[in-house]
C-alpha cells in the first residue's frame, strides 16, 4: 500500500469513529439489572439494619434498584447532577415505594435517602429511556410481575430458616421467568451462606426480560443456602 493513501485512510477512520460515537454525550446502556433483596438477609449481618419509619416491612423481597449496565459489566453512574430526586413526580407511588422498596439502612427514615441514592447513581444514567416517574414505576411493576417470593414458595422454597440447594433456587426462578438469574448470598451472623439478592436482566428499553449478558459473581454455597425468616 502506498504511503500517500495514509492521510486519506486516517480521515476515513476518524469519520467512522465519529459516526459510532453518541453525540448526545450520554452513552445508551446495553441492558438493565433489576435487583431485589431479601430483607431478612439484609438485616442478618454484623451491620444489622433499621426498619423504615412506617414500621417493619412485610416479609417479601424488596427492590434494591434498576441499574443500567454495559455488556462488559461496566456501568455508568451519577450521570446527571442537575436531576435530583423530586418526590412530587412520584407522590402517588410513595405508598408502594415504602412497602416494596424499603430502606433498611440506619438510622430509620421514610426511605427517601435510599431512593435518592438509587435515582442519582443509576436512574440518572437511563433518563433518555425512563424519566424519573417511569424509572420508579417500572421497578415497582417489575417486582409485581416477577413475584419472586411466590415463585420460590410454589417450588417449596420457604423463608423459614431452612437450607436449599443453590440449583433449586436458580431452577425455580428460571422456570418462572424463562431466564437465568444472578443470585447473590451474604454471610449471616451464624456464618451461613444465605439468599441475599436476585438479579434479573431487561433489554435496553427495560421492557422485556432477557438472558443476562453478564451475571454478577455468585458467592452462594452450592449445597446449603439459607432462606431466612423475616
Ligand atoms: P448501589 O450503590 O445502588 O449499588 O447500592 C449499594 C448501596 O445501597 C450500599 O451502600 C448499601 O448499603 C445500600 N443499600 C442496599 N440495600 C439497602 C436498603 N434496603 N436500604 C438502604 N440502603 C441499602
PDB file of C-alpha atoms and ligand atoms in Angstrom:
ATOM      1  CA  UNK A   1       0.000   0.000   0.000  1.00  0.00           C
ATOM      2  CA  UNK A   2       1.360   3.419  -0.913  1.00  0.00           C
ATOM      3  CA  UNK A   3       2.116   5.827   1.946  1.00  0.00           C
ATOM      4  CA  UNK A   4       0.276   8.575   0.076  1.00  0.00           C
ATOM      5  CA  UNK A   5      -3.002   6.794   0.963  1.00  0.00           C
ATOM      6  CA  UNK A   6      -2.342   7.022   4.706  1.00  0.00           C
ATOM      7  CA  UNK A   7      -3.848  10.501   5.389  1.00  0.00           C
ATOM      8  CA  UNK A   8      -6.977   9.534   3.448  1.00  0.00           C
ATOM      9  CA  UNK A   9      -7.355   6.319   5.432  1.00  0.00           C
ATOM     10  CA  UNK A  10      -6.848   8.123   8.745  1.00  0.00           C
ATOM     11  CA  UNK A  11      -9.519  10.604   7.720  1.00  0.00           C
ATOM     12  CA  UNK A  12     -11.857   7.723   6.868  1.00  0.00           C
ATOM     13  CA  UNK A  13     -11.276   6.008  10.256  1.00  0.00           C
ATOM     14  CA  UNK A  14     -11.873   9.316  12.057  1.00  0.00           C
ATOM     15  CA  UNK A  15     -15.130   9.670  10.152  1.00  0.00           C
ATOM     16  CA  UNK A  16     -16.257   6.132  11.139  1.00  0.00           C
ATOM     17  CA  UNK A  17     -15.261   6.794  14.766  1.00  0.00           C
ATOM     18  CA  UNK A  18     -17.309   9.996  14.915  1.00  0.00           C
ATOM     19  CA  UNK A  19     -20.314   8.219  13.403  1.00  0.00           C
ATOM     20  CA  UNK A  20     -20.122   5.472  16.039  1.00  0.00           C
ATOM     21  CA  UNK A  21     -19.975   7.957  18.924  1.00  0.00           C
ATOM     22  CA  UNK A  22     -23.101   9.008  20.787  1.00  0.00           C
ATOM     23  CA  UNK A  23     -23.017  12.734  20.125  1.00  0.00           C
ATOM     24  CA  UNK A  24     -25.598  13.449  22.832  1.00  0.00           C
ATOM     25  CA  UNK A  25     -22.894  12.723  25.414  1.00  0.00           C
ATOM     26  CA  UNK A  26     -24.953  10.039  27.223  1.00  0.00           C
ATOM     27  CA  UNK A  27     -23.989   6.506  26.189  1.00  0.00           C
ATOM     28  CA  UNK A  28     -27.108   4.361  25.876  1.00  0.00           C
ATOM     29  CA  UNK A  29     -26.934   1.360  28.167  1.00  0.00           C
ATOM     30  CA  UNK A  30     -26.970  -2.189  26.787  1.00  0.00           C
ATOM     31  CA  UNK A  31     -29.306  -3.714  29.372  1.00  0.00           C
ATOM     32  CA  UNK A  32     -30.708  -3.248  32.872  1.00  0.00           C
ATOM     33  CA  UNK A  33     -30.240  -5.257  36.033  1.00  0.00           C
ATOM     34  CA  UNK A  34     -33.382  -5.421  38.132  1.00  0.00           C
ATOM     35  CA  UNK A  35     -32.172  -6.249  41.628  1.00  0.00           C
ATOM     36  CA  UNK A  36     -34.302  -7.465  44.508  1.00  0.00           C
ATOM     37  CA  UNK A  37     -33.138  -8.276  48.014  1.00  0.00           C
ATOM     38  CA  UNK A  38     -34.356 -10.423  50.873  1.00  0.00           C
ATOM     39  CA  UNK A  39     -34.783  -8.178  53.948  1.00  0.00           C
ATOM     40  CA  UNK A  40     -34.019 -10.993  56.374  1.00  0.00           C
ATOM     41  CA  UNK A  41     -30.536 -11.292  54.898  1.00  0.00           C
ATOM     42  CA  UNK A  42     -30.007  -7.532  54.673  1.00  0.00           C
ATOM     43  CA  UNK A  43     -30.686  -7.361  58.412  1.00  0.00           C
ATOM     44  CA  UNK A  44     -28.844 -10.511  59.467  1.00  0.00           C
ATOM     45  CA  UNK A  45     -25.330  -9.137  59.214  1.00  0.00           C
ATOM     46  CA  UNK A  46     -22.980  -7.652  61.773  1.00  0.00           C
ATOM     47  CA  UNK A  47     -24.016  -4.240  60.461  1.00  0.00           C
ATOM     48  CA  UNK A  48     -27.697  -5.098  61.140  1.00  0.00           C
ATOM     49  CA  UNK A  49     -30.445  -2.814  59.853  1.00  0.00           C
ATOM     50  CA  UNK A  50     -33.142  -0.352  60.856  1.00  0.00           C
ATOM     51  CA  UNK A  51     -36.770  -0.585  59.834  1.00  0.00           C
ATOM     52  CA  UNK A  52     -38.132   2.427  57.979  1.00  0.00           C
ATOM     53  CA  UNK A  53     -40.360   4.888  59.836  1.00  0.00           C
ATOM     54  CA  UNK A  54     -43.685   3.330  58.751  1.00  0.00           C
ATOM     55  CA  UNK A  55     -42.555   0.119  60.531  1.00  0.00           C
ATOM     56  CA  UNK A  56     -41.206  -3.317  59.722  1.00  0.00           C
ATOM     57  CA  UNK A  57     -41.635  -4.094  56.014  1.00  0.00           C
ATOM     58  CA  UNK A  58     -43.614  -7.174  55.082  1.00  0.00           C
ATOM     59  CA  UNK A  59     -41.813 -10.489  54.695  1.00  0.00           C
ATOM     60  CA  UNK A  60     -41.242 -10.144  50.985  1.00  0.00           C
ATOM     61  CA  UNK A  61     -38.440  -9.314  48.592  1.00  0.00           C
ATOM     62  CA  UNK A  62     -37.784  -5.592  48.300  1.00  0.00           C
ATOM     63  CA  UNK A  63     -36.480  -3.683  45.321  1.00  0.00           C
ATOM     64  CA  UNK A  64     -32.822  -2.682  45.543  1.00  0.00           C
ATOM     65  CA  UNK A  65     -32.626  -0.982  42.188  1.00  0.00           C
ATOM     66  CA  UNK A  66     -32.912  -0.851  38.433  1.00  0.00           C
ATOM     67  CA  UNK A  67     -29.414  -0.429  37.081  1.00  0.00           C
ATOM     68  CA  UNK A  68     -28.392   0.447  33.511  1.00  0.00           C
ATOM     69  CA  UNK A  69     -25.356  -1.593  32.517  1.00  0.00           C
ATOM     70  CA  UNK A  70     -22.993  -2.321  29.658  1.00  0.00           C
ATOM     71  CA  UNK A  71     -22.401  -5.795  28.257  1.00  0.00           C
ATOM     72  CA  UNK A  72     -18.845  -5.905  29.590  1.00  0.00           C
ATOM     73  CA  UNK A  73     -20.067  -5.481  33.184  1.00  0.00           C
ATOM     74  CA  UNK A  74     -19.094  -1.840  33.443  1.00  0.00           C
ATOM     75  CA  UNK A  75     -21.876   0.518  34.402  1.00  0.00           C
ATOM     76  CA  UNK A  76     -22.397   4.261  34.257  1.00  0.00           C
ATOM     77  CA  UNK A  77     -23.146   6.141  37.473  1.00  0.00           C
ATOM     78  CA  UNK A  78     -24.203   9.592  38.634  1.00  0.00           C
ATOM     79  CA  UNK A  79     -24.878  10.817  35.132  1.00  0.00           C
ATOM     80  CA  UNK A  80     -26.888  13.976  35.758  1.00  0.00           C
ATOM     81  CA  UNK A  81     -26.153  16.253  38.718  1.00  0.00           C
ATOM     82  CA  UNK A  82     -28.974  18.522  37.553  1.00  0.00           C
ATOM     83  CA  UNK A  83     -31.637  15.880  38.106  1.00  0.00           C
ATOM     84  CA  UNK A  84     -32.240  15.445  41.836  1.00  0.00           C
ATOM     85  CA  UNK A  85     -34.928  13.137  43.209  1.00  0.00           C
ATOM     86  CA  UNK A  86     -38.224  15.017  43.033  1.00  0.00           C
ATOM     87  CA  UNK A  87     -40.806  13.334  45.242  1.00  0.00           C
ATOM     88  CA  UNK A  88     -43.571  15.470  43.718  1.00  0.00           C
ATOM     89  CA  UNK A  89     -43.117  13.446  40.498  1.00  0.00           C
ATOM     90  CA  UNK A  90     -43.823  10.181  42.316  1.00  0.00           C
ATOM     91  CA  UNK A  91     -46.168  11.307  45.082  1.00  0.00           C
ATOM     92  CA  UNK A  92     -48.792   8.765  44.038  1.00  0.00           C
ATOM     93  CA  UNK A  93     -46.201   5.955  44.194  1.00  0.00           C
ATOM     94  CA  UNK A  94     -44.897   6.650  47.689  1.00  0.00           C
ATOM     95  CA  UNK A  95     -47.175   4.120  49.410  1.00  0.00           C
ATOM     96  CA  UNK A  96     -45.929   1.378  47.099  1.00  0.00           C
ATOM     97  CA  UNK A  97     -42.344   2.588  47.408  1.00  0.00           C
ATOM     98  CA  UNK A  98     -42.477   2.323  51.188  1.00  0.00           C
ATOM     99  CA  UNK A  99     -43.749  -1.244  51.157  1.00  0.00           C
ATOM    100  CA  UNK A 100     -41.963  -2.567  48.061  1.00  0.00           C
ATOM    101  CA  UNK A 101     -38.685  -0.573  48.019  1.00  0.00           C
ATOM    102  CA  UNK A 102     -37.994  -0.286  51.741  1.00  0.00           C
ATOM    103  CA  UNK A 103     -34.953   1.434  53.121  1.00  0.00           C
ATOM    104  CA  UNK A 104     -33.248  -0.758  55.694  1.00  0.00           C
ATOM    105  CA  UNK A 105     -30.192   1.330  56.480  1.00  0.00           C
ATOM    106  CA  UNK A 106     -29.818   3.090  59.830  1.00  0.00           C
ATOM    107  CA  UNK A 107     -30.971   5.445  61.143  1.00  0.00           C
ATOM    108  CA  UNK A 108     -34.647   4.841  60.343  1.00  0.00           C
ATOM    109  CA  UNK A 109     -36.213   7.125  57.806  1.00  0.00           C
ATOM    110  CA  UNK A 110     -39.016   7.131  55.292  1.00  0.00           C
ATOM    111  CA  UNK A 111     -36.770   5.711  52.574  1.00  0.00           C
ATOM    112  CA  UNK A 112     -36.102   8.950  50.773  1.00  0.00           C
ATOM    113  CA  UNK A 113     -32.299   8.694  51.078  1.00  0.00           C
ATOM    114  CA  UNK A 114     -32.253   5.196  49.589  1.00  0.00           C
ATOM    115  CA  UNK A 115     -34.488   6.167  46.647  1.00  0.00           C
ATOM    116  CA  UNK A 116     -32.448   9.324  46.129  1.00  0.00           C
ATOM    117  CA  UNK A 117     -29.229   7.299  46.084  1.00  0.00           C
ATOM    118  CA  UNK A 118     -30.670   4.821  43.561  1.00  0.00           C
ATOM    119  CA  UNK A 119     -32.064   7.580  41.356  1.00  0.00           C
ATOM    120  CA  UNK A 120     -28.921   9.707  41.385  1.00  0.00           C
ATOM    121  CA  UNK A 121     -26.450   6.840  40.957  1.00  0.00           C
ATOM    122  CA  UNK A 122     -28.374   4.666  38.492  1.00  0.00           C
ATOM    123  CA  UNK A 123     -31.612   6.319  37.380  1.00  0.00           C
ATOM    124  CA  UNK A 124     -29.920   9.427  36.014  1.00  0.00           C
ATOM    125  CA  UNK A 125     -27.961   7.197  33.638  1.00  0.00           C
ATOM    126  CA  UNK A 126     -31.068   5.979  31.845  1.00  0.00           C
ATOM    127  CA  UNK A 127     -33.077   9.195  31.725  1.00  0.00           C
ATOM    128  CA  UNK A 128     -33.348   9.007  27.945  1.00  0.00           C
ATOM    129  CA  UNK A 129     -35.250   5.730  28.358  1.00  0.00           C
ATOM    130  CA  UNK A 130     -37.054   6.189  31.675  1.00  0.00           C
ATOM    131  CA  UNK A 131     -37.852   9.566  33.161  1.00  0.00           C
ATOM    132  CA  UNK A 132     -37.954   9.766  36.942  1.00  0.00           C
ATOM    133  CA  UNK A 133     -41.544   8.687  37.322  1.00  0.00           C
ATOM    134  CA  UNK A 134     -41.202   5.834  34.810  1.00  0.00           C
ATOM    135  CA  UNK A 135     -37.975   4.706  36.462  1.00  0.00           C
ATOM    136  CA  UNK A 136     -39.639   4.084  39.822  1.00  0.00           C
ATOM    137  CA  UNK A 137     -42.916   2.848  38.356  1.00  0.00           C
ATOM    138  CA  UNK A 138     -41.106   0.380  36.086  1.00  0.00           C
ATOM    139  CA  UNK A 139     -39.221  -1.113  39.023  1.00  0.00           C
ATOM    140  CA  UNK A 140     -42.375  -1.404  41.132  1.00  0.00           C
ATOM    141  CA  UNK A 141     -44.286  -3.044  38.292  1.00  0.00           C
ATOM    142  CA  UNK A 142     -41.427  -5.451  37.578  1.00  0.00           C
ATOM    143  CA  UNK A 143     -41.439  -6.561  41.187  1.00  0.00           C
ATOM    144  CA  UNK A 144     -45.152  -7.265  40.960  1.00  0.00           C
ATOM    145  CA  UNK A 145     -44.734  -9.081  37.644  1.00  0.00           C
ATOM    146  CA  UNK A 146     -41.935 -11.336  38.857  1.00  0.00           C
ATOM    147  CA  UNK A 147     -43.409 -12.183  42.282  1.00  0.00           C
ATOM    148  CA  UNK A 148     -40.164 -13.780  43.368  1.00  0.00           C
ATOM    149  CA  UNK A 149     -41.392 -14.909  46.763  1.00  0.00           C
ATOM    150  CA  UNK A 150     -44.468 -16.584  45.236  1.00  0.00           C
ATOM    151  CA  UNK A 151     -42.245 -18.273  42.668  1.00  0.00           C
ATOM    152  CA  UNK A 152     -39.928 -19.708  45.293  1.00  0.00           C
ATOM    153  CA  UNK A 153     -42.755 -20.741  47.597  1.00  0.00           C
ATOM    154  CA  UNK A 154     -44.501 -22.532  44.746  1.00  0.00           C
ATOM    155  CA  UNK A 155     -41.312 -24.574  44.379  1.00  0.00           C
ATOM    156  CA  UNK A 156     -41.324 -25.418  48.086  1.00  0.00           C
ATOM    157  CA  UNK A 157     -38.625 -22.883  48.947  1.00  0.00           C
ATOM    158  CA  UNK A 158     -39.885 -21.085  52.028  1.00  0.00           C
ATOM    159  CA  UNK A 159     -38.392 -18.260  54.078  1.00  0.00           C
ATOM    160  CA  UNK A 160     -38.344 -20.411  57.184  1.00  0.00           C
ATOM    161  CA  UNK A 161     -34.666 -20.522  58.048  1.00  0.00           C
ATOM    162  CA  UNK A 162     -34.276 -23.801  56.165  1.00  0.00           C
ATOM    163  CA  UNK A 163     -31.489 -24.677  53.728  1.00  0.00           C
ATOM    164  CA  UNK A 164     -31.882 -25.200  49.997  1.00  0.00           C
ATOM    165  CA  UNK A 165     -29.622 -26.198  47.152  1.00  0.00           C
ATOM    166  CA  UNK A 166     -28.458 -23.264  45.055  1.00  0.00           C
ATOM    167  CA  UNK A 167     -29.642 -25.083  41.917  1.00  0.00           C
ATOM    168  CA  UNK A 168     -33.183 -25.492  43.350  1.00  0.00           C
ATOM    169  CA  UNK A 169     -33.455 -21.733  43.838  1.00  0.00           C
ATOM    170  CA  UNK A 170     -31.934 -20.926  40.472  1.00  0.00           C
ATOM    171  CA  UNK A 171     -34.079 -23.501  38.628  1.00  0.00           C
ATOM    172  CA  UNK A 172     -37.296 -22.253  40.239  1.00  0.00           C
ATOM    173  CA  UNK A 173     -36.586 -18.692  39.097  1.00  0.00           C
ATOM    174  CA  UNK A 174     -35.614 -19.849  35.622  1.00  0.00           C
ATOM    175  CA  UNK A 175     -38.790 -21.941  35.302  1.00  0.00           C
ATOM    176  CA  UNK A 176     -40.910 -18.904  36.206  1.00  0.00           C
ATOM    177  CA  UNK A 177     -39.118 -16.179  34.257  1.00  0.00           C
ATOM    178  CA  UNK A 178     -37.555 -18.149  31.423  1.00  0.00           C
ATOM    179  CA  UNK A 179     -34.155 -16.680  32.244  1.00  0.00           C
ATOM    180  CA  UNK A 180     -31.162 -17.460  34.415  1.00  0.00           C
ATOM    181  CA  UNK A 181     -30.918 -15.076  37.333  1.00  0.00           C
ATOM    182  CA  UNK A 182     -27.877 -13.785  39.159  1.00  0.00           C
ATOM    183  CA  UNK A 183     -28.135 -14.917  42.748  1.00  0.00           C
ATOM    184  CA  UNK A 184     -26.015 -13.413  45.497  1.00  0.00           C
ATOM    185  CA  UNK A 185     -25.640 -14.681  49.014  1.00  0.00           C
ATOM    186  CA  UNK A 186     -24.230 -12.958  52.049  1.00  0.00           C
ATOM    187  CA  UNK A 187     -22.887 -14.440  55.239  1.00  0.00           C
ATOM    188  CA  UNK A 188     -25.106 -14.170  58.286  1.00  0.00           C
ATOM    189  CA  UNK A 189     -24.376 -13.907  61.993  1.00  0.00           C
ATOM    190  CA  UNK A 190     -24.170 -17.708  62.176  1.00  0.00           C
ATOM    191  CA  UNK A 191     -21.743 -17.809  59.218  1.00  0.00           C
ATOM    192  CA  UNK A 192     -24.203 -19.495  56.847  1.00  0.00           C
ATOM    193  CA  UNK A 193     -24.475 -18.614  53.174  1.00  0.00           C
ATOM    194  CA  UNK A 194     -27.912 -17.016  52.861  1.00  0.00           C
ATOM    195  CA  UNK A 195     -30.060 -15.887  49.957  1.00  0.00           C
ATOM    196  CA  UNK A 196     -29.486 -12.138  49.677  1.00  0.00           C
ATOM    197  CA  UNK A 197     -30.069 -10.625  46.230  1.00  0.00           C
ATOM    198  CA  UNK A 198     -31.539 -11.755  42.922  1.00  0.00           C
ATOM    199  CA  UNK A 199     -30.599 -10.083  39.630  1.00  0.00           C
ATOM    200  CA  UNK A 200     -32.783 -10.331  36.540  1.00  0.00           C
ATOM    201  CA  UNK A 201     -31.925  -8.663  33.252  1.00  0.00           C
ATOM    202  CA  UNK A 202     -34.009  -6.494  30.954  1.00  0.00           C
ATOM    203  CA  UNK A 203     -33.392  -5.209  27.468  1.00  0.00           C
ATOM    204  CA  UNK A 204     -32.112  -1.681  26.886  1.00  0.00           C
ATOM    205  CA  UNK A 205     -35.613  -0.211  26.998  1.00  0.00           C
ATOM    206  CA  UNK A 206     -36.463  -2.006  30.272  1.00  0.00           C
ATOM    207  CA  UNK A 207     -39.383  -3.683  28.504  1.00  0.00           C
ATOM    208  CA  UNK A 208     -38.684  -7.393  28.436  1.00  0.00           C
ATOM    209  CA  UNK A 209     -36.617  -9.839  30.394  1.00  0.00           C
ATOM    210  CA  UNK A 210     -33.575 -11.204  28.598  1.00  0.00           C
ATOM    211  CA  UNK A 211     -30.736 -13.603  29.363  1.00  0.00           C
ATOM    212  CA  UNK A 212     -28.166 -11.581  31.267  1.00  0.00           C
ATOM    213  CA  UNK A 213     -25.233 -10.606  29.032  1.00  0.00           C
ATOM    214  CA  UNK A 214     -23.092 -10.914  32.140  1.00  0.00           C
ATOM    215  CA  UNK A 215     -24.023 -12.277  35.543  1.00  0.00           C
ATOM    216  CA  UNK A 216     -22.821 -10.870  38.847  1.00  0.00           C
ATOM    217  CA  UNK A 217     -20.478 -13.198  40.732  1.00  0.00           C
ATOM    218  CA  UNK A 218     -22.394 -15.576  42.964  1.00  0.00           C
ATOM    219  CA  UNK A 219     -20.981 -16.157  46.392  1.00  0.00           C
ATOM    220  CA  UNK A 220     -23.505 -18.835  47.353  1.00  0.00           C
ATOM    221  CA  UNK A 221     -22.698 -22.219  48.771  1.00  0.00           C
ATOM    222  CA  UNK A 222     -23.936 -24.713  46.188  1.00  0.00           C
ATOM    223  CA  UNK A 223     -25.400 -27.220  48.688  1.00  0.00           C
ATOM    224  CA  UNK A 224     -26.626 -25.095  51.574  1.00  0.00           C
ATOM    225  CA  UNK A 225     -28.260 -21.725  51.027  1.00  0.00           C
ATOM    226  CA  UNK A 226     -30.312 -20.468  53.960  1.00  0.00           C
ATOM    227  CA  UNK A 227     -33.581 -18.684  53.264  1.00  0.00           C
ATOM    228  CA  UNK A 228     -34.096 -16.769  56.482  1.00  0.00           C
ATOM    229  CA  UNK A 229     -37.370 -15.888  58.110  1.00  0.00           C
ATOM    230  CA  UNK A 230     -38.097 -12.172  58.370  1.00  0.00           C
TER     231      UNK A 230
HETATM  232  P1  LIG B   1     -25.801   0.655  44.902  1.00  0.00           P
HETATM  233  O1  LIG B   1     -24.916   1.849  45.240  1.00  0.00           O
HETATM  234  O2  LIG B   1     -27.018   1.000  44.151  1.00  0.00           O
HETATM  235  O3  LIG B   1     -25.009  -0.473  44.317  1.00  0.00           O
HETATM  236  O4  LIG B   1     -26.348   0.119  46.285  1.00  0.00           O
HETATM  237  C1  LIG B   1     -25.453  -0.197  47.317  1.00  0.00           C
HETATM  238  C2  LIG B   1     -25.737   0.689  48.477  1.00  0.00           C
HETATM  239  O5  LIG B   1     -27.107   0.586  48.825  1.00  0.00           O
HETATM  240  C3  LIG B   1     -24.922   0.293  49.675  1.00  0.00           C
HETATM  241  O6  LIG B   1     -24.472   1.468  50.310  1.00  0.00           O
HETATM  242  C4  LIG B   1     -25.918  -0.432  50.536  1.00  0.00           C
HETATM  243  O7  LIG B   1     -25.612  -0.328  51.890  1.00  0.00           O
HETATM  244  C5  LIG B   1     -27.184   0.310  50.208  1.00  0.00           C
HETATM  245  N1  LIG B   1     -28.401  -0.460  50.399  1.00  0.00           N
HETATM  246  C6  LIG B   1     -28.680  -1.676  49.905  1.00  0.00           C
HETATM  247  N2  LIG B   1     -29.899  -2.060  50.272  1.00  0.00           N
HETATM  248  C7  LIG B   1     -30.415  -1.064  51.013  1.00  0.00           C
HETATM  249  C8  LIG B   1     -31.648  -0.859  51.676  1.00  0.00           C
HETATM  250  N3  LIG B   1     -32.645  -1.761  51.638  1.00  0.00           N
HETATM  251  N4  LIG B   1     -31.821   0.308  52.335  1.00  0.00           N
HETATM  252  C9  LIG B   1     -30.852   1.237  52.351  1.00  0.00           C
HETATM  253  N5  LIG B   1     -29.671   1.118  51.755  1.00  0.00           N
HETATM  254  C10 LIG B   1     -29.452  -0.036  51.096  1.00  0.00           C
END
